[in-house]
Short mmCIF file of C-alpha atoms (C1' of nucleotides) in Angstrom, two decimals:
data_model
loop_
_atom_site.label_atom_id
_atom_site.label_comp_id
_atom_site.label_asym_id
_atom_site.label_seq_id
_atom_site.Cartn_x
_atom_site.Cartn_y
_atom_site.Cartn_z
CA UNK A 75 14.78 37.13 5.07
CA UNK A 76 18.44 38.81 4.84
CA UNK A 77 19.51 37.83 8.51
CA UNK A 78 21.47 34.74 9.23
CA UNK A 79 19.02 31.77 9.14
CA UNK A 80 18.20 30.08 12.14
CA UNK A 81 16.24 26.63 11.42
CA UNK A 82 16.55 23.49 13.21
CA UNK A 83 16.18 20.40 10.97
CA UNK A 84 14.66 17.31 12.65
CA UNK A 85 13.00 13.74 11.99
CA UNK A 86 10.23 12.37 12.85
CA UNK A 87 9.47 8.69 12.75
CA UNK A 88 6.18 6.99 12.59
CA UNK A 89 7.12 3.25 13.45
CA UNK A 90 4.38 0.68 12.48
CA UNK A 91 4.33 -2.60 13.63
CA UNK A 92 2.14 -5.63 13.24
CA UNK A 93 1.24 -7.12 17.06
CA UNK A 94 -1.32 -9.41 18.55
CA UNK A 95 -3.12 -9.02 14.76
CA UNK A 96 -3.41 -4.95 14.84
CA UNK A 97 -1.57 -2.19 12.81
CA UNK A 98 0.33 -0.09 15.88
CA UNK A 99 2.53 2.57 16.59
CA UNK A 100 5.67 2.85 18.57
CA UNK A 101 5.69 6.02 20.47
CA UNK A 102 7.37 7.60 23.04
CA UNK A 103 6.18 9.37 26.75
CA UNK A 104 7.50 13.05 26.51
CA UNK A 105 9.18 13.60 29.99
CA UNK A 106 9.78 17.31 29.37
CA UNK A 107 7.80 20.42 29.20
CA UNK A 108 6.46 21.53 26.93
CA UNK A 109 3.33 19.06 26.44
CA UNK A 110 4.73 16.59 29.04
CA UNK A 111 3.07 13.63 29.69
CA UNK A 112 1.74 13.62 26.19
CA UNK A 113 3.18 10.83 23.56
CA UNK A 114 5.46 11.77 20.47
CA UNK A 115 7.28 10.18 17.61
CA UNK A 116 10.58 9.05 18.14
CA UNK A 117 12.74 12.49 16.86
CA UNK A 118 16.12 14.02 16.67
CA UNK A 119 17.48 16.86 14.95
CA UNK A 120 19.91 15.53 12.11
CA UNK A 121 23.69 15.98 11.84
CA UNK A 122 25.76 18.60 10.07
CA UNK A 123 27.07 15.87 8.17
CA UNK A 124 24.49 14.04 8.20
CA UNK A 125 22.33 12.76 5.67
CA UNK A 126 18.60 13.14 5.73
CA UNK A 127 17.99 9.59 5.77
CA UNK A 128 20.73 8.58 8.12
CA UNK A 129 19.38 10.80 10.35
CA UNK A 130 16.13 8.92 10.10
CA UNK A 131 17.84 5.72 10.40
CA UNK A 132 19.57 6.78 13.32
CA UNK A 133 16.91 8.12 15.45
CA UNK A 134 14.70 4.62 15.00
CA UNK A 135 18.46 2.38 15.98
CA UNK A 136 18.58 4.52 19.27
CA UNK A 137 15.62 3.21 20.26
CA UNK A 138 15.18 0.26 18.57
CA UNK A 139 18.52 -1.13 18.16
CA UNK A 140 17.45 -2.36 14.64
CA UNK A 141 19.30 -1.78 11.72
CA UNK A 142 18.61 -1.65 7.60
CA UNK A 143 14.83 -0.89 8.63
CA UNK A 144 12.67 -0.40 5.92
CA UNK A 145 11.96 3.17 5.96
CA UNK A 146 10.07 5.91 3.46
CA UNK A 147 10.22 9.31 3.60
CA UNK A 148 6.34 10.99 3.84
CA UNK A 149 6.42 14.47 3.88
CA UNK A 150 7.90 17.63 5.35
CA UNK A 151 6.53 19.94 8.43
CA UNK A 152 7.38 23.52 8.22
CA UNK A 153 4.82 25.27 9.81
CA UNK A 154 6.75 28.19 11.34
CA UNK A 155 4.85 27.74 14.62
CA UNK A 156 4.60 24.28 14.62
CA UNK A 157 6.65 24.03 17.53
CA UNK A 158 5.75 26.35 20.10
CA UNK A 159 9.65 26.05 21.83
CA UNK A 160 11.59 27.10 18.60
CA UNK A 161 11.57 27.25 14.63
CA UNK A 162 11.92 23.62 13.69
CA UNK A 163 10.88 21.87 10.49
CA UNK A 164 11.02 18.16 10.65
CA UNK A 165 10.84 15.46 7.91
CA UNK A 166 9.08 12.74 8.47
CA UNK A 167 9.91 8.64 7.99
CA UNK A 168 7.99 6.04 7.96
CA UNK A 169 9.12 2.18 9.72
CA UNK A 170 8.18 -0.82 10.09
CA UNK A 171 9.52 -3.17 12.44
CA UNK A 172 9.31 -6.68 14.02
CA UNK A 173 8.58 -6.15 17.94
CA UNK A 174 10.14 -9.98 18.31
CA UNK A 175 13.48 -8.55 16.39
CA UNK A 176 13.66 -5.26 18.54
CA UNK A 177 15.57 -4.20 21.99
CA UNK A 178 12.58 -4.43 24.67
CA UNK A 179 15.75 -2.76 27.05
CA UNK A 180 16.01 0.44 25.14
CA UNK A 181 12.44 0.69 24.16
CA UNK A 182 12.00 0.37 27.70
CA UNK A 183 14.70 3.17 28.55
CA UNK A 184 12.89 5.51 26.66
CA UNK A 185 9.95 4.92 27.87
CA UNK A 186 8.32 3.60 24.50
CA UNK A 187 5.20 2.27 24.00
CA UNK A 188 2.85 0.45 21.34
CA UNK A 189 -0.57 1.40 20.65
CA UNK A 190 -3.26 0.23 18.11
CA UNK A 191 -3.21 2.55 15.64
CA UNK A 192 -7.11 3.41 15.79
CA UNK A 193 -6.90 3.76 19.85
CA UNK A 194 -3.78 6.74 20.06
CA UNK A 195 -3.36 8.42 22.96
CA UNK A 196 -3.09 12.28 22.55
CA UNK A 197 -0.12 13.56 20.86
CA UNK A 198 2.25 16.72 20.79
CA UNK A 199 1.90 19.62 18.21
CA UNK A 200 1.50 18.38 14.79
CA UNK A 201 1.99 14.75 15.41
CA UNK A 202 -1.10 13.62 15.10
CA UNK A 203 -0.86 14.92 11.55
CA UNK A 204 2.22 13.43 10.87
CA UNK A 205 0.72 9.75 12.36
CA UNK A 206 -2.29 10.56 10.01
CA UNK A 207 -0.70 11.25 6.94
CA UNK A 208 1.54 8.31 6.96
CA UNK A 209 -1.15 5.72 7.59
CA UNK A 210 -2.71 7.22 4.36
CA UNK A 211 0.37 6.85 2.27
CA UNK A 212 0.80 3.20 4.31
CA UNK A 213 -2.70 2.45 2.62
CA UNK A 214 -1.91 3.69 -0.69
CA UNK A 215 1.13 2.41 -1.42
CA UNK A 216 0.39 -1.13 0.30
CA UNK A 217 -1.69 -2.19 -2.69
CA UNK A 218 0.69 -1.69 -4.79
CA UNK A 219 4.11 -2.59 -3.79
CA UNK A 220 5.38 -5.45 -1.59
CA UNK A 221 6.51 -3.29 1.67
CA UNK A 222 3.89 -4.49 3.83
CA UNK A 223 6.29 -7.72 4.54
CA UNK A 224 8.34 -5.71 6.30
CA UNK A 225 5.93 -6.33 8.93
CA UNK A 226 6.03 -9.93 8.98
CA UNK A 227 8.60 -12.54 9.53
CA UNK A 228 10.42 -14.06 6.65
CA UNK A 229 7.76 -16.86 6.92
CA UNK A 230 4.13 -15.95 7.17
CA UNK A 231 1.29 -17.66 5.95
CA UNK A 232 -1.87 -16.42 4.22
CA UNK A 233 -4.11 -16.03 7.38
CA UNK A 234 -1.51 -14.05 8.97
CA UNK A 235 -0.90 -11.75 5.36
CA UNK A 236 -4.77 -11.17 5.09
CA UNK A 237 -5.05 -9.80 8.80
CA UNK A 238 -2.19 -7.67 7.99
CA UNK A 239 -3.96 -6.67 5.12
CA UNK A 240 -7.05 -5.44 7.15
CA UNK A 241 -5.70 -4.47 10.36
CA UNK A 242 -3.40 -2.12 7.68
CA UNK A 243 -6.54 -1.04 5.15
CA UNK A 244 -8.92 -0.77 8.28
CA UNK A 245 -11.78 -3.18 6.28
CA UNK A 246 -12.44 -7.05 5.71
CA UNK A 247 -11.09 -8.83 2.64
CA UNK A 248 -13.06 -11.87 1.33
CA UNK A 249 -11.00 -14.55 1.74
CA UNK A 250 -11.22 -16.17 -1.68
CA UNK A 251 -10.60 -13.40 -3.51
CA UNK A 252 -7.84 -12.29 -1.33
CA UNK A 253 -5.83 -15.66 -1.93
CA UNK A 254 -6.51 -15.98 -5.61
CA UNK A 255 -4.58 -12.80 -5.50
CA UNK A 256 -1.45 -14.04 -4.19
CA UNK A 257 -1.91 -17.11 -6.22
CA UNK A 258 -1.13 -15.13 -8.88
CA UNK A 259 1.54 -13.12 -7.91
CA UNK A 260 4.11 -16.14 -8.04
CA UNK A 261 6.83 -14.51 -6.46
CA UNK A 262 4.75 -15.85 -3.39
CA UNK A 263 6.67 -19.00 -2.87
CA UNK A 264 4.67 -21.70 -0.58
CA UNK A 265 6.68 -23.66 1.80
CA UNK A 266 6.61 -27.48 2.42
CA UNK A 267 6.46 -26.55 6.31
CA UNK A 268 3.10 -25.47 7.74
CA UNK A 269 2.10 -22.99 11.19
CA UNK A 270 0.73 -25.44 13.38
CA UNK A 271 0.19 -22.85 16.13
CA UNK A 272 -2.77 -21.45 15.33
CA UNK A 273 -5.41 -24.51 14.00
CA UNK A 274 -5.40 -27.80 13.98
CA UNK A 275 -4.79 -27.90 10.67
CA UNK A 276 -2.08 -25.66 9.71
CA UNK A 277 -1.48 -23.19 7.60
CA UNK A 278 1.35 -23.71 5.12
CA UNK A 279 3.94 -20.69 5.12
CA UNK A 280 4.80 -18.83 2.46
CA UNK A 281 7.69 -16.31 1.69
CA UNK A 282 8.23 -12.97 -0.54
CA UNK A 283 10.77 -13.53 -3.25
CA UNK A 284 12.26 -10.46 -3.52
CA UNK A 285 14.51 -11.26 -6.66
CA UNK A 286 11.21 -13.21 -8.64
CA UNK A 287 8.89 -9.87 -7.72
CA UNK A 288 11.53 -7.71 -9.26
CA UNK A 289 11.45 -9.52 -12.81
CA UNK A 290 7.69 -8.44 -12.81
CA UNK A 291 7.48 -5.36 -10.75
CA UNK A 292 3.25 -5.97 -10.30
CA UNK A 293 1.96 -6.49 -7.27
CA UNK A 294 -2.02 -5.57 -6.39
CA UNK A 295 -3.76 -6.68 -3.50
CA UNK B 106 26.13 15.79 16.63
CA UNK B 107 26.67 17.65 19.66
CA UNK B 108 28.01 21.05 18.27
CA UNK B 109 25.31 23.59 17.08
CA UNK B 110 23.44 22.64 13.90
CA UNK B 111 24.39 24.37 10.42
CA UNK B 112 21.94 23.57 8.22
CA UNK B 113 20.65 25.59 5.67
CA UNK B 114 17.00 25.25 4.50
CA UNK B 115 15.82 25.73 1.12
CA UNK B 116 12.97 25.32 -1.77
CA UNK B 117 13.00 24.22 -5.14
CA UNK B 118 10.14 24.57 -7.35
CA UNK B 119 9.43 22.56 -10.57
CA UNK B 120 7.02 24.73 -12.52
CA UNK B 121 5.11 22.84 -15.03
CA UNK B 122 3.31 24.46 -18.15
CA UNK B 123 1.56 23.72 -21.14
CA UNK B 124 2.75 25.47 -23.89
CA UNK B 125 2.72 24.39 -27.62
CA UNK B 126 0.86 21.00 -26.83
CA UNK B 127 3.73 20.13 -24.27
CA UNK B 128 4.36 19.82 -21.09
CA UNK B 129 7.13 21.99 -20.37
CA UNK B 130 9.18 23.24 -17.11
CA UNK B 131 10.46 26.90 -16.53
CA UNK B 132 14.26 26.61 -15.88
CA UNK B 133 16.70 29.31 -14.73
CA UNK B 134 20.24 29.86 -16.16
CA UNK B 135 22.80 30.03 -13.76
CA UNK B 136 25.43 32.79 -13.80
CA UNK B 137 27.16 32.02 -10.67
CA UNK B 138 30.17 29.44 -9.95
CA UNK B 139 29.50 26.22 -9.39
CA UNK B 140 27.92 25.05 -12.39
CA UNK B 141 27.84 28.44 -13.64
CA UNK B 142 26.33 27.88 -17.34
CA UNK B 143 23.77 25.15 -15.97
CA UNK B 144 20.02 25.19 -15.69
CA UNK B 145 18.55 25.43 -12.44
CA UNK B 146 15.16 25.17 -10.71
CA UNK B 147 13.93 28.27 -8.97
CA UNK B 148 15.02 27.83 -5.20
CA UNK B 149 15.59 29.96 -2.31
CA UNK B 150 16.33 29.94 1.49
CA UNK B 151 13.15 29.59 3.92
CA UNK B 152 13.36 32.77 6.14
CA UNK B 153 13.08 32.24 10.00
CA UNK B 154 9.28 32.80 10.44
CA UNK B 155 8.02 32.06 6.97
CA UNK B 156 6.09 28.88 6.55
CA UNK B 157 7.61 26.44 4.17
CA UNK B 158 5.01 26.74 1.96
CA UNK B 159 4.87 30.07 1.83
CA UNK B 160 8.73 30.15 1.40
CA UNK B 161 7.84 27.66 -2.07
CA UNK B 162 5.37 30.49 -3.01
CA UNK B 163 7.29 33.15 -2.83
CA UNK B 164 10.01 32.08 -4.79
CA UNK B 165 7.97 31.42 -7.33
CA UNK B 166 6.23 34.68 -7.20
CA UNK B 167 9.02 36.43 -7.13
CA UNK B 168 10.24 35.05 -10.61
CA UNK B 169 6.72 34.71 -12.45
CA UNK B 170 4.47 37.84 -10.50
CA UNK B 171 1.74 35.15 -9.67
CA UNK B 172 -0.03 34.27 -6.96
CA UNK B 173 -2.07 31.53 -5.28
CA UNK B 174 -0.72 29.62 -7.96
CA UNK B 175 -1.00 25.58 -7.23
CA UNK B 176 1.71 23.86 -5.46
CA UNK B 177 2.03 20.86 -4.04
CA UNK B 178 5.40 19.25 -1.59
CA UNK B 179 6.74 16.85 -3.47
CA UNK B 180 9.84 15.44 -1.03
CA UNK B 181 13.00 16.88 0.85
CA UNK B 182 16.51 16.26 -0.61
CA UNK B 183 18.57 15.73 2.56
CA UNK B 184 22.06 14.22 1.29
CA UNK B 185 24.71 16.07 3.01
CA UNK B 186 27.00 16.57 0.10
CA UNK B 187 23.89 17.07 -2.12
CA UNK B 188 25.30 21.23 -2.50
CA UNK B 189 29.01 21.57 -3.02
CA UNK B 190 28.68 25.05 -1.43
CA UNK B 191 27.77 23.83 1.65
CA UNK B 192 25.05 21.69 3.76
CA UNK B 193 21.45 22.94 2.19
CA UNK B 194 18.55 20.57 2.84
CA UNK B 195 15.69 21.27 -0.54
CA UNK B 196 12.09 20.62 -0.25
CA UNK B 197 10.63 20.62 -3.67
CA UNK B 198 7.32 22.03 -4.36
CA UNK B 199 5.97 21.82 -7.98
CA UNK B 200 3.25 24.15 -9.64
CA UNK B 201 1.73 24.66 -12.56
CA UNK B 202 1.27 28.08 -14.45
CA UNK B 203 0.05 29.71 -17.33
CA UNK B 204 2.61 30.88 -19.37
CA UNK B 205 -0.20 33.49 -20.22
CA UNK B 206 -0.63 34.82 -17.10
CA UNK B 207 3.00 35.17 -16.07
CA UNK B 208 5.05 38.04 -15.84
CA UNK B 209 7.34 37.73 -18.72
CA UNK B 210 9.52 40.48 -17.67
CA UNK B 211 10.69 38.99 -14.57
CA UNK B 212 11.03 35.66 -16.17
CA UNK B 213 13.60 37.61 -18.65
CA UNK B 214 15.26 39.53 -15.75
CA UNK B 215 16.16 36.10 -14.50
CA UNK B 216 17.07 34.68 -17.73
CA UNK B 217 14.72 31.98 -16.83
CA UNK B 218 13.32 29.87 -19.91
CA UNK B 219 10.79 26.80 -20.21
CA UNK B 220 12.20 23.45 -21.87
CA UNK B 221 9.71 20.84 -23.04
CA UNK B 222 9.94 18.03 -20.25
CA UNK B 223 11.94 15.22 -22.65
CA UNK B 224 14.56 17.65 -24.02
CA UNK B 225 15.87 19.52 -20.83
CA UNK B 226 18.98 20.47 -20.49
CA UNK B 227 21.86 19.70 -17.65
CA UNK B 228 20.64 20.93 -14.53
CA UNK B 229 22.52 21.66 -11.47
CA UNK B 230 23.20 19.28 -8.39
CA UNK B 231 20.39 16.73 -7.70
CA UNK B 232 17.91 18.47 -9.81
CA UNK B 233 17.62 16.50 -12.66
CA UNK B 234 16.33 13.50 -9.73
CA UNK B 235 13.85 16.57 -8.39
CA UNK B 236 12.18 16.85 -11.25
CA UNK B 237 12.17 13.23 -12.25
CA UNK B 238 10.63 12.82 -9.18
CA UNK B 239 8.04 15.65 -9.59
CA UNK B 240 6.91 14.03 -13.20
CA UNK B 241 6.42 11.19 -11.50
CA UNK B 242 4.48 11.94 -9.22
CA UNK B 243 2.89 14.61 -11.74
CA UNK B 244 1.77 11.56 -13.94
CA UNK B 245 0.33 9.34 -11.20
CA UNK B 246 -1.95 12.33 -9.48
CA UNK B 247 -3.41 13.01 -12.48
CA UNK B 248 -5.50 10.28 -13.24
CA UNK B 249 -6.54 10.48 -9.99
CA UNK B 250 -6.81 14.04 -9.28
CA UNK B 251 -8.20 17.19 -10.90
CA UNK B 252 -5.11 19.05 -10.92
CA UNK B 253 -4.12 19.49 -14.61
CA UNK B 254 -6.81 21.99 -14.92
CA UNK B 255 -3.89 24.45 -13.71
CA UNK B 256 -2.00 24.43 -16.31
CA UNK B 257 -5.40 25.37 -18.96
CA UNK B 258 -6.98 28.11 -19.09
CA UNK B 259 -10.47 27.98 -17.53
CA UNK B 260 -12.47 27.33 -20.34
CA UNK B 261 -10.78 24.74 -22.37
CA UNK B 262 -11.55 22.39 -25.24
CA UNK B 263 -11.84 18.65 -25.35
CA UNK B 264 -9.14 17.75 -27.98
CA UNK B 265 -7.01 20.18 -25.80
CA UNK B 266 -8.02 18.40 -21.91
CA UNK B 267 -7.08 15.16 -24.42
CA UNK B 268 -3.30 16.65 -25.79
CA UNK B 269 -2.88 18.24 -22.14
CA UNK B 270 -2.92 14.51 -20.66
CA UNK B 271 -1.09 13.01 -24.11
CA UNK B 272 1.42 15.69 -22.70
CA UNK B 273 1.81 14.42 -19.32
CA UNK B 274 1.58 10.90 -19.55
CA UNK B 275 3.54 11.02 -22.45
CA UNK B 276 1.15 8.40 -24.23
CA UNK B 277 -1.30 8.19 -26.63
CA UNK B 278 -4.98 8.31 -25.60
CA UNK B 279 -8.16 6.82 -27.45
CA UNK B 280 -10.35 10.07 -28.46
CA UNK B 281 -13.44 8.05 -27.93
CA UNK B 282 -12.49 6.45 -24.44
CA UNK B 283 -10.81 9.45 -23.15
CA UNK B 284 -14.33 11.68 -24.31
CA UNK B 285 -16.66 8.78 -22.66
CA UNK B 286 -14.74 9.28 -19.13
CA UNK B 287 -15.30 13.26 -19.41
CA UNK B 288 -18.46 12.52 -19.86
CA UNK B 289 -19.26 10.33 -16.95
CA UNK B 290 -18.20 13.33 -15.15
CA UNK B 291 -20.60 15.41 -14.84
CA UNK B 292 -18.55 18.21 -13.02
CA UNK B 293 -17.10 18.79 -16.87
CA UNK B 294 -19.51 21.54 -17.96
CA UNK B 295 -20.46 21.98 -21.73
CA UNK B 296 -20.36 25.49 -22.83
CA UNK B 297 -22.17 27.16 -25.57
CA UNK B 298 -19.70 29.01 -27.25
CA UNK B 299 -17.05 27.07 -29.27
CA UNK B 300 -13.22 27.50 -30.05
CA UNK B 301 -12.63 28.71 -33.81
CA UNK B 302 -9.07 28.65 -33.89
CA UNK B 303 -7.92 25.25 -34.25
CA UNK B 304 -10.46 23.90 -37.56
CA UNK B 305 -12.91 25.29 -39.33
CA UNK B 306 -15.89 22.81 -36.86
CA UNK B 307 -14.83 24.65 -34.33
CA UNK B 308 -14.40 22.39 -30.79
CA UNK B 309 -16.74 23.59 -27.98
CA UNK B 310 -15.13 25.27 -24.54
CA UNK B 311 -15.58 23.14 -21.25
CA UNK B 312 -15.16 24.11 -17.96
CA UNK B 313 -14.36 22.25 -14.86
CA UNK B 314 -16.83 23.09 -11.60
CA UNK B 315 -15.19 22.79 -8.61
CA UNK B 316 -17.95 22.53 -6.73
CA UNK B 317 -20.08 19.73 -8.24
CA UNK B 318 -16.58 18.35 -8.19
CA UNK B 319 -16.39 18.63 -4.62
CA UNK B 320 -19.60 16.86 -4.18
CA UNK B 321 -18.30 13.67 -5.73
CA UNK B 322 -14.80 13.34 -5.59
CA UNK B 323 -14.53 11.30 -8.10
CA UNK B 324 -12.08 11.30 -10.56
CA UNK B 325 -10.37 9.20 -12.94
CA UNK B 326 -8.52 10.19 -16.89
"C1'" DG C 172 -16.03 19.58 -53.27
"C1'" DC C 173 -12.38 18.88 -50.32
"C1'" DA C 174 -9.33 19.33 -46.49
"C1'" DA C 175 -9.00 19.29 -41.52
"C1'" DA C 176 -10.27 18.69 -37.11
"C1'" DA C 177 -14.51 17.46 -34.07
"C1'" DG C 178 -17.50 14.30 -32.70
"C1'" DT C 179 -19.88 9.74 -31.98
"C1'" DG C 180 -21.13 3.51 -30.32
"C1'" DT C 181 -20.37 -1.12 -30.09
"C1'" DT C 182 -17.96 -5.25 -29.11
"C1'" DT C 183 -14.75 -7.87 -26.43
"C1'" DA C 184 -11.74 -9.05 -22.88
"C1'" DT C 185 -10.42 -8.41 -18.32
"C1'" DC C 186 -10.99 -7.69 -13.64
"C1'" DA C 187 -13.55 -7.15 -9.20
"C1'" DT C 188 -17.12 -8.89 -6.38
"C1'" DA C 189 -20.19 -11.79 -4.07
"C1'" DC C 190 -20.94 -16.00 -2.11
"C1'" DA C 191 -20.91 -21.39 0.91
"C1'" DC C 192 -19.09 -25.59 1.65
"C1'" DC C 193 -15.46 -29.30 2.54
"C1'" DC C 194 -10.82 -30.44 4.73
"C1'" DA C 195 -7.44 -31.73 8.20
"C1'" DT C 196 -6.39 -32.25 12.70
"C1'" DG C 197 -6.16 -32.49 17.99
"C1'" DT C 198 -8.84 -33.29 21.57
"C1'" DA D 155 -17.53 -37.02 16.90
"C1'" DC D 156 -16.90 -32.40 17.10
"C1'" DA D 157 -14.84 -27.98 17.19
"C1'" DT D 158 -11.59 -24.95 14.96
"C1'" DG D 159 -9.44 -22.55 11.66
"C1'" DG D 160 -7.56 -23.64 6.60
"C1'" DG D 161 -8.56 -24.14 2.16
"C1'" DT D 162 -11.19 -24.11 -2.40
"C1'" DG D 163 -14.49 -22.44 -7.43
"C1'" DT D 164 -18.04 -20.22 -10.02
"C1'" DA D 165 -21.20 -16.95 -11.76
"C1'" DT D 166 -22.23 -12.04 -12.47
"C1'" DG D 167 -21.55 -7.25 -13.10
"C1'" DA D 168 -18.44 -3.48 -13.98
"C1'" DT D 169 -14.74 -1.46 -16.15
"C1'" DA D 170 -11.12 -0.89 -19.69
"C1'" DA D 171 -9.59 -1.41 -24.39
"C1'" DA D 172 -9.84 -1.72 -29.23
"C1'" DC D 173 -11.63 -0.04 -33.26
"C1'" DA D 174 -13.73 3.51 -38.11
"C1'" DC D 175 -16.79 6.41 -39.85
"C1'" DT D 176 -19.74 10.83 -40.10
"C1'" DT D 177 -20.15 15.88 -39.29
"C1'" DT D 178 -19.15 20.69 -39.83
"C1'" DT D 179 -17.34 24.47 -42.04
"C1'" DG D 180 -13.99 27.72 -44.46
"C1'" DC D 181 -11.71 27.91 -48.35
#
DNA sequence: GCAAAAGTGTTTATCATACACCCATGT
DNA sequence: ACATGGGTGTATGATAAACACTTTTGC
């Protein structure tokens, strides 16, 4: 305990995104021994100057290219031996991003890929852990606060919100009771214009306001 | 970002007790420059093979003489100018003690003393945020979770279970509403034998079983 | 007998759940 | 006209909240 201290600090991101109707992950093909060939979280060890959650921010716009990301801080690592090649204890962040807003290029570059979040492929030292804790907090916290938007484009409408809902909670909502939900919550604002791309019909689109929802501050679904 | 990395990693804990009908925190006086005259948390530097967690446990037994005392991460304080002394990255752990049980000795020896939770005083760096963060979190775990029982002895009284959550949620319960839920629990185990001290009835001792607790898992104050 | 804290039920409102049919449109 | 997904209301059970008096006992 008395000799210099010799910790690396990293991040760890667990990027979500919302594609083809399923939660996912964005993860990344390790190239490098140890564990290559496995999959990771996007990581990097954080700046001297740095803060925390720059550092977080960072990592995800090197491979992403996105910027102001939504991002939460889950929980710390610091298993001694969690990683076998040195002493590292890594914070991890959660994201969640649009794949129609990102850079394919980079993502490509680092050899990136998405995968359904209930069909992972096998992944280095703790980050399976990591992956699992986050989705938890994802499910707690997206009953009760709007951040599950961050997932969907400005406009969405109510088909689209409930899949996200279950692809997210992992179980089927009843429809009805789902929408008198939002009906509620008027900081849902419904939009003359309507998604003609999925049904005949339409769906009318709705959008989050973000300045109505923070006058009331409650938000269940 | 290139050079080598110079960060320092530390822990701060935010020790919670129940003393006096309040919920109170264990603070230690400062008497070192900056902020020499301040109130601190308990903190210390995670050595090179310790485990974070057992770095958080440490510290604390090193100022209170307890062990396998209750702790829980709460989050990592990452700013980079969070430590005027230089670039220290804090995960906070909180715990909860009895301020029976604890070694009052060391406490003295590091002129550490508890403050009730609404009348603390100034507090060092980003600590005040710590622990505002660490009652927060404090107050939503535990309606959910059986974790207050750490900071009771283990047999404890009903109008005491009640003043212990008054305490921490800082509100008012209903006697008959909060007694009905203890009830519907039937992990909450009537004793015989009955407290004396506080009226002349007498209040009868409870006890919480962890295993029947286990079996159910359900929980909710 | 009285002071002081422990203990006890009922009513009401609110919220969550279950459930099935009609609508609008493009082909 | 029909196939496809979008949209709508009601009844029931469960849970939370409000509320006041009786019991025990030491003095």
């Amino acid at each position: 305990m008395e000799q210099k201290q010799q910790i690396k600090l990293a991040v760890d991101c667990i990027i979500f995104g919302f594609n083809n109707n399923r939660l996912e992950l964005l993860l990344v093909h390790r190239g490098f021994e140890p564990e290559k060939g496995k999959w990771s979280l996007i990581g990097g060890y954080v700046g001297n100057e740095e803060d925390l959650d720059d550092a977080a921010n960072r990592v995800l716009y090197n491979l992403s290219g996105l910027e102001n990301i939504y991002m939460e801080q889950v929980r710390t690592w610091g298993e001694a031996n969690r990683d076998p090649s040195g002493r590292v204890v890594s914070t991890t962040y959660s994201a969640m991003i649009l794949k129609s807003e990102y850079n394919a290029e980079l993502v490509n570059k680092y050899d990136a890929q998405w995968f359904p979040i209930d069909e992972l492929p096998e992944l280095i030292f703790d980050h399976r852990a990591m992956v699992d804790s986050a989705v938890r907090r994802l499910r707690r916290r997206v009953r009760n606060y709007p951040i599950a938007f961050n997932l969907l484009p400005e406009k969405f409408t109510l088909p689209q919100l409930q899949m996200l809902y279950e692809g997210i909670l992992s179980e089927p909502l009843d429809k009805r009771n789902f929408r008198r939900k939002v009906a509620q919550m008027n900081y849902f604002i419904k939009l003359e214009e309507k998604d003609m791309s999925e049904s005949r019909k339409g769906a009318y689109y709705y959008r989050f306001d973000e300045a109505l929802y923070a006058k009331e501050l409650n938000f269940n679904l």
